[in-house]
Short mmCIF file of C-alpha atoms in Angstrom, two decimals:
data_model
loop_
_atom_site.label_atom_id
_atom_site.label_comp_id
_atom_site.label_asym_id
_atom_site.label_seq_id
_atom_site.Cartn_x
_atom_site.Cartn_y
_atom_site.Cartn_z
CA MET E 1 -4.66 -49.09 -52.63
CA PRO E 2 -2.97 -47.63 -49.89
CA ARG E 3 0.73 -46.75 -49.84
CA VAL E 4 2.56 -47.07 -46.55
CA GLY E 5 6.22 -45.26 -46.34
CA TYR E 6 8.68 -46.53 -44.38
CA VAL E 7 11.98 -45.62 -43.55
CA TRP E 8 14.85 -47.39 -41.68
CA ILE E 9 18.32 -46.35 -40.62
CA GLY E 10 20.44 -49.33 -41.30
CA ALA E 11 19.88 -52.34 -44.00
CA PRO E 12 16.83 -54.76 -45.12
CA GLY E 13 16.48 -57.62 -42.23
CA THR E 14 18.48 -55.83 -39.41
CA ASP E 15 14.98 -54.11 -37.32
CA GLU E 16 12.25 -55.76 -35.96
CA SER E 17 10.44 -52.76 -36.66
CA THR E 18 9.64 -54.02 -40.53
CA ALA E 19 8.69 -57.25 -39.45
CA GLY E 20 6.39 -55.87 -36.45
CA LEU E 21 4.70 -53.43 -39.05
CA ARG E 22 4.47 -56.12 -41.43
CA ARG E 23 2.39 -58.61 -39.00
CA GLY E 24 0.49 -55.21 -37.65
CA LEU E 25 -0.97 -54.66 -40.82
CA GLU E 26 -1.52 -58.16 -41.67
CA ASP E 27 -3.28 -58.40 -38.24
CA ARG E 28 -5.68 -55.73 -39.38
CA GLY E 29 -6.62 -58.01 -42.82
CA TYR E 30 -4.38 -55.90 -44.92
CA VAL E 31 -2.91 -58.34 -47.79
CA LEU E 32 0.81 -56.77 -48.94
CA GLY E 33 0.88 -56.49 -52.15
CA ARG E 34 -2.84 -56.78 -52.78
CA THR E 35 -4.74 -54.52 -50.36
CA LEU E 36 -1.81 -52.40 -49.29
CA VAL E 37 1.88 -51.08 -50.67
CA LEU E 38 4.23 -51.35 -48.59
CA GLU E 39 7.11 -49.02 -49.87
CA GLU E 40 10.40 -49.49 -47.73
CA ARG E 41 13.49 -47.52 -48.07
CA TYR E 42 16.93 -48.03 -46.37
CA ALA E 43 19.65 -46.15 -45.40
CA ASN E 44 22.16 -48.90 -45.01
CA GLY E 45 23.59 -47.35 -42.21
CA ASN E 46 23.87 -43.95 -43.47
CA ALA E 47 21.87 -41.51 -41.67
CA LYS E 48 22.20 -38.38 -44.49
CA ARG E 49 20.53 -40.91 -47.02
CA VAL E 50 17.19 -40.41 -44.87
CA PRO E 51 15.96 -37.25 -45.93
CA ASP E 52 16.26 -38.03 -49.51
CA LEU E 53 14.38 -41.64 -48.69
CA ILE E 54 11.62 -39.91 -47.33
CA ALA E 55 11.50 -37.43 -50.27
CA GLU E 56 11.16 -40.27 -52.39
CA LEU E 57 8.36 -41.84 -50.50
CA LEU E 58 6.40 -38.49 -50.52
CA ALA E 59 6.73 -38.44 -54.02
CA LEU E 60 5.04 -41.62 -54.32
CA ASN E 61 2.34 -40.05 -52.95
CA VAL E 62 2.21 -42.40 -50.02
CA ASP E 63 -0.67 -42.03 -47.54
CA VAL E 64 1.37 -42.51 -44.33
CA LEU E 65 4.98 -42.80 -43.03
CA ALA E 66 5.96 -44.99 -40.43
CA THR E 67 9.21 -44.03 -38.86
CA PRO E 68 11.07 -45.59 -35.70
CA GLY E 69 13.09 -43.68 -33.90
CA THR E 70 13.80 -39.78 -33.73
CA LEU E 71 16.18 -38.95 -36.36
CA ILE E 72 13.77 -40.55 -39.04
CA SER E 73 10.69 -39.02 -37.13
CA ARG E 74 12.26 -35.66 -37.07
CA ALA E 75 13.22 -35.76 -41.09
CA ALA E 76 10.05 -36.81 -41.86
CA GLN E 77 8.55 -34.21 -39.74
CA ARG E 78 10.71 -31.70 -41.25
CA SER E 79 9.78 -33.16 -44.91
CA THR E 80 5.96 -32.50 -44.90
CA ALA E 81 3.20 -31.27 -42.78
CA THR E 82 0.30 -32.91 -44.33
CA VAL E 83 1.31 -36.89 -44.52
CA PRO E 84 0.02 -38.18 -41.22
CA ILE E 85 3.65 -39.63 -39.34
CA VAL E 86 3.23 -42.64 -37.36
CA LEU E 87 6.44 -43.19 -34.93
CA VAL E 88 7.41 -45.23 -32.73
CA GLN E 89 9.84 -43.22 -30.54
CA GLY E 90 11.27 -43.19 -26.98
CA ASP E 91 10.25 -39.72 -25.99
CA PRO E 92 8.05 -38.22 -28.38
CA VAL E 93 7.11 -35.26 -26.21
CA GLY E 94 10.93 -34.32 -24.98
CA ALA E 95 11.93 -34.95 -28.69
CA GLY E 96 10.18 -32.11 -29.66
CA LEU E 97 8.30 -34.37 -31.98
CA VAL E 98 4.55 -33.82 -30.30
CA ALA E 99 3.34 -31.60 -28.02
CA SER E 100 2.19 -34.32 -25.93
CA LEU E 101 1.34 -37.95 -25.59
CA ALA E 102 -2.55 -37.26 -25.05
CA HIS E 103 -2.59 -34.15 -27.55
CA PRO E 104 0.05 -34.76 -30.15
CA GLY E 105 -1.03 -31.98 -32.66
CA GLY E 106 0.18 -31.77 -36.10
CA ASN E 107 0.31 -34.76 -38.48
CA VAL E 108 2.68 -36.94 -35.95
CA THR E 109 1.18 -39.15 -33.70
CA GLY E 110 2.30 -42.89 -32.63
CA LEU E 111 3.65 -45.08 -30.03
CA SER E 112 6.00 -43.97 -26.95
CA LEU E 113 8.15 -46.52 -25.73
CA LEU E 114 8.94 -44.10 -22.74
CA SER E 115 12.35 -45.25 -22.81
CA LEU E 116 13.50 -42.38 -20.21
CA ASP E 117 11.81 -44.98 -17.53
CA TYR E 118 13.86 -48.04 -18.36
CA ALA E 119 17.17 -46.27 -17.61
CA ALA E 120 17.69 -46.84 -13.96
CA LYS E 121 16.31 -50.49 -14.85
CA TRP E 122 19.13 -51.39 -17.22
CA LEU E 123 21.68 -50.54 -14.37
CA GLU E 124 19.72 -52.42 -11.82
CA LEU E 125 19.81 -55.32 -14.50
CA LEU E 126 23.30 -55.00 -15.03
CA LYS E 127 24.23 -55.37 -11.46
CA GLU E 128 22.00 -58.27 -11.01
CA THR E 129 24.22 -60.17 -13.86
CA THR E 130 27.60 -58.32 -13.16
CA PRO E 131 27.63 -58.00 -9.54
CA ASN E 132 31.55 -56.79 -9.71
CA PHE E 133 31.36 -54.04 -12.26
CA ARG E 134 32.63 -50.71 -11.54
CA ARG E 135 32.08 -48.19 -14.24
CA VAL E 136 29.62 -47.97 -16.92
CA ALA E 137 30.18 -45.51 -19.59
CA ALA E 138 27.30 -43.99 -22.16
CA LEU E 139 27.70 -43.20 -25.83
CA TRP E 140 25.29 -41.18 -27.34
CA THR E 141 24.64 -38.75 -30.54
CA THR E 142 23.51 -34.96 -29.78
CA ASP E 143 21.08 -35.49 -32.28
CA ASN E 144 18.71 -37.25 -29.95
CA PRO E 145 18.01 -34.87 -27.12
CA GLY E 146 16.23 -38.51 -25.80
CA PHE E 147 19.58 -39.64 -25.34
CA SER E 148 21.29 -37.29 -23.07
CA ARG E 149 17.96 -36.92 -20.87
CA CYS E 150 18.10 -40.88 -20.66
CA ALA E 151 21.86 -40.59 -19.83
CA GLU E 152 21.25 -37.95 -17.05
CA ARG E 153 18.04 -40.04 -15.53
CA ALA E 154 20.48 -42.87 -15.04
CA ARG E 155 23.06 -40.71 -13.09
CA ALA E 156 21.40 -41.00 -9.88
CA PRO E 157 20.71 -44.69 -9.60
CA ALA E 158 24.47 -45.16 -10.93
CA GLN E 159 25.44 -43.38 -8.15
CA THR E 160 23.71 -45.67 -5.71
CA LEU E 161 24.44 -48.81 -7.18
CA ARG E 162 28.07 -47.76 -7.34
CA SER E 163 27.51 -47.28 -3.18
CA ASN E 164 26.20 -50.47 -2.62
#
């Protein structure tokens, strides 16, 4: 029976990715527990646990790792060069996870959310819903270069919105 390993940074039930993964597998005819095993692991907010959780899944000989986000995808990529990794990530090229969207290379593939393109739109929506706002702060982790690029992409639109 195929085994899919899944790691989430939070606690069980705190993300939509797990529900989406389950629905997608079921839509393709898999019956969880009967025709496919979904091995789920949760870091409960402790990012330092992620590599150990991935190692645990690899020890179970999962056939594929499903990884949402840069932190988990990077940890998986560092842990194995042979088990396929299917990620959902904002900018996998910019994060250095794949060579290109068309030809990812290695054992990593998946879905790009291209969240960098949303940076300006988020500001526009904020201006529409809160027309008198004066300042916007962005907090991000340096562990994810995608966040830095997203903040950089938002600078020019932020200046434009401020002058309107």
